[in-house]
Amino acid sequence: MLVWSFKSFDKLKVQELYDLLKLRSDVFVVEQNCVYSDQDDKDQEAIHVLGYKRNRLLAYARILPIGSAEEKYAMIGRIVTRQTIRGTGVGKELVRKSIDYCQHTFNELNIKISAQSHLKNFYQQQGFTKKGDDYLEDGIPHCAMILSANG
């Protein structure tokens, strides 16, 4: 069972910041062999969703409030789980907790993600709908997906 927390940038402990940057780098840069700059100056305005088990970060996402990155949507991004726990339901729990946070804390029902295209079905199972054509982001196919209050 994971212990979940939601923290603004200024509330992150140094170790938590290190853990989240390392997990993102381990997966998005090393595992996916994608050289890109992860630090995009959005972490400071984000809510960080951290899932720990025995002092080890296993799951992470960041939430950008409406108006931060998108005018009409809250955004959930940098959704990542450690490779060793994939397929256990933790990813679904991470997405659900992130959606719930947006809905209850921001009172925001319209949420957007930039999903890696091969994960489209996973996000559709969480209620997201693909919008528009696929595009390349850092050399990896992505698609915009929306979870809308209007369905």
C-alpha positions as a Python dict, from the first residue, in 0.01 Angstrom:
ca = {
    (1, 'M'): (0, 0, 0),
    (2, 'L'): (134, 341, -96),
    (3, 'V'): (125, 652, 117),
    (4, 'W'): (4, 942, -100),
    (5, 'S'): (77, 1310, -53),
    (6, 'F'): (1, 1626, -248),
    (7, 'K'): (252, 1908, -211),
    (8, 'S'): (322, 2247, -359),
    (9, 'F'): (681, 2308, -467),
    (10, 'D'): (767, 2510, -157),
    (11, 'K'): (642, 2229, 70),
    (12, 'L'): (856, 1956, -89),
    (13, 'K'): (1140, 1829, 125),
    (14, 'V'): (1480, 1822, -44),
    (15, 'Q'): (1474, 1440, -50),
    (16, 'E'): (1126, 1438, -211),
    (17, 'L'): (1242, 1680, -480),
    (18, 'Y'): (1545, 1462, -547),
    (19, 'D'): (1327, 1148, -556),
    (20, 'L'): (1077, 1291, -804),
    (21, 'L'): (1344, 1432, -1035),
    (22, 'K'): (1531, 1100, -1025),
    (23, 'L'): (1218, 893, -1101),
    (24, 'R'): (1127, 1121, -1391),
    (25, 'S'): (1483, 1101, -1525),
    (26, 'D'): (1505, 723, -1476),
    (27, 'V'): (1189, 667, -1681),
    (28, 'F'): (1157, 955, -1928),
    (29, 'V'): (1527, 1001, -2010),
    (30, 'V'): (1701, 669, -1941),
    (31, 'E'): (1433, 400, -1986),
    (32, 'Q'): (1269, 571, -2284),
    (33, 'N'): (1604, 682, -2425),
    (34, 'C'): (1480, 1037, -2472),
    (35, 'V'): (1724, 1319, -2418),
    (36, 'Y'): (1531, 1628, -2312),
    (37, 'S'): (1540, 1890, -2040),
    (38, 'D'): (1293, 1786, -1771),
    (39, 'Q'): (1318, 2112, -1580),
    (40, 'D'): (1068, 2333, -1763),
    (41, 'D'): (996, 2596, -1495),
    (42, 'K'): (649, 2452, -1430),
    (43, 'D'): (735, 2252, -1118),
    (44, 'Q'): (729, 2569, -907),
    (45, 'E'): (357, 2627, -978),
    (46, 'A'): (254, 2261, -971),
    (47, 'I'): (101, 2036, -711),
    (48, 'H'): (317, 1726, -685),
    (49, 'V'): (148, 1389, -631),
    (50, 'L'): (383, 1149, -456),
    (51, 'G'): (322, 780, -389),
    (52, 'Y'): (573, 630, -147),
    (53, 'K'): (617, 282, -8),
    (54, 'R'): (880, 230, 262),
    (55, 'N'): (1054, 561, 183),
    (56, 'R'): (1078, 479, -189),
    (57, 'L'): (895, 691, -445),
    (58, 'L'): (704, 451, -671),
    (59, 'A'): (454, 681, -841),
    (60, 'Y'): (443, 1049, -929),
    (61, 'A'): (243, 1307, -1124),
    (62, 'R'): (225, 1682, -1129),
    (63, 'I'): (-88, 1891, -1153),
    (64, 'L'): (-94, 2236, -1308),
    (65, 'P'): (-398, 2445, -1212),
    (66, 'I'): (-624, 2591, -1478),
    (67, 'G'): (-451, 2888, -1639),
    (68, 'S'): (-97, 2766, -1565),
    (69, 'A'): (-33, 2582, -1889),
    (70, 'E'): (-378, 2577, -2047),
    (71, 'E'): (-643, 2846, -2038),
    (72, 'K'): (-942, 2610, -2016),
    (73, 'Y'): (-802, 2306, -1836),
    (74, 'A'): (-617, 2186, -1533),
    (75, 'M'): (-331, 1965, -1655),
    (76, 'I'): (-196, 1641, -1519),
    (77, 'G'): (150, 1558, -1647),
    (78, 'R'): (477, 1379, -1583),
    (79, 'I'): (264, 1075, -1489),
    (80, 'V'): (515, 805, -1402),
    (81, 'T'): (546, 479, -1211),
    (82, 'R'): (856, 283, -1131),
    (83, 'Q'): (901, 0, -1381),
    (84, 'T'): (888, -269, -1110),
    (85, 'I'): (529, -188, -1012),
    (86, 'R'): (368, -143, -1353),
    (87, 'G'): (66, -365, -1409),
    (88, 'T'): (-27, -364, -1039),
    (89, 'G'): (-295, -93, -1058),
    (90, 'V'): (-78, 178, -906),
    (91, 'G'): (-85, 381, -1229),
    (92, 'K'): (-466, 379, -1228),
    (93, 'E'): (-467, 480, -862),
    (94, 'L'): (-222, 764, -937),
    (95, 'V'): (-439, 898, -1220),
    (96, 'R'): (-758, 864, -1012),
    (97, 'K'): (-604, 1047, -716),
    (98, 'S'): (-480, 1323, -949),
    (99, 'I'): (-826, 1361, -1107),
    (100, 'D'): (-991, 1366, -764),
    (101, 'Y'): (-749, 1635, -648),
    (102, 'C'): (-834, 1854, -948),
    (103, 'Q'): (-1206, 1805, -896),
    (104, 'H'): (-1213, 1858, -519),
    (105, 'T'): (-936, 2111, -461),
    (106, 'F'): (-962, 2326, -773),
    (107, 'N'): (-1330, 2241, -831),
    (108, 'E'): (-1213, 2177, -1185),
    (109, 'L'): (-1383, 1911, -1393),
    (110, 'N'): (-1205, 1980, -1722),
    (111, 'I'): (-864, 1816, -1726),
    (112, 'K'): (-612, 1776, -2008),
    (113, 'I'): (-315, 1544, -2046),
    (114, 'S'): (-51, 1502, -2313),
    (115, 'A'): (-42, 1122, -2327),
    (116, 'Q'): (215, 906, -2496),
    (117, 'S'): (14, 759, -2783),
    (118, 'H'): (78, 397, -2687),
    (119, 'L'): (-99, 468, -2354),
    (120, 'K'): (-416, 606, -2514),
    (121, 'N'): (-628, 304, -2414),
    (122, 'F'): (-506, 323, -2054),
    (123, 'Y'): (-620, 686, -2028),
    (124, 'Q'): (-947, 616, -2209),
    (125, 'Q'): (-1022, 363, -1935),
    (126, 'Q'): (-979, 649, -1687),
    (127, 'G'): (-1240, 858, -1872),
    (128, 'F'): (-1020, 1065, -2105),
    (129, 'T'): (-1108, 1121, -2472),
    (130, 'K'): (-851, 1174, -2746),
    (131, 'K'): (-868, 1515, -2915),
    (132, 'G'): (-697, 1590, -3245),
    (133, 'D'): (-412, 1419, -3423),
    (134, 'D'): (-103, 1260, -3273),
    (135, 'Y'): (209, 1477, -3256),
    (136, 'L'): (572, 1435, -3164),
    (137, 'E'): (693, 1562, -2829),
    (138, 'D'): (1065, 1513, -2771),
    (139, 'G'): (1063, 1252, -3048),
    (140, 'I'): (787, 1040, -2890),
    (141, 'P'): (432, 1019, -3036),
    (142, 'H'): (178, 1186, -2807),
    (143, 'C'): (-189, 1280, -2820),
    (144, 'A'): (-397, 1537, -2638),
    (145, 'M'): (-663, 1383, -2417),
    (146, 'I'): (-944, 1555, -2229),
    (147, 'L'): (-1155, 1459, -1930),
    (148, 'S'): (-1453, 1688, -1956),
    (149, 'A'): (-1739, 1768, -1721),
    (150, 'N'): (-1960, 1761, -2031),
    (151, 'G'): (-1849, 1414, -2135),
}
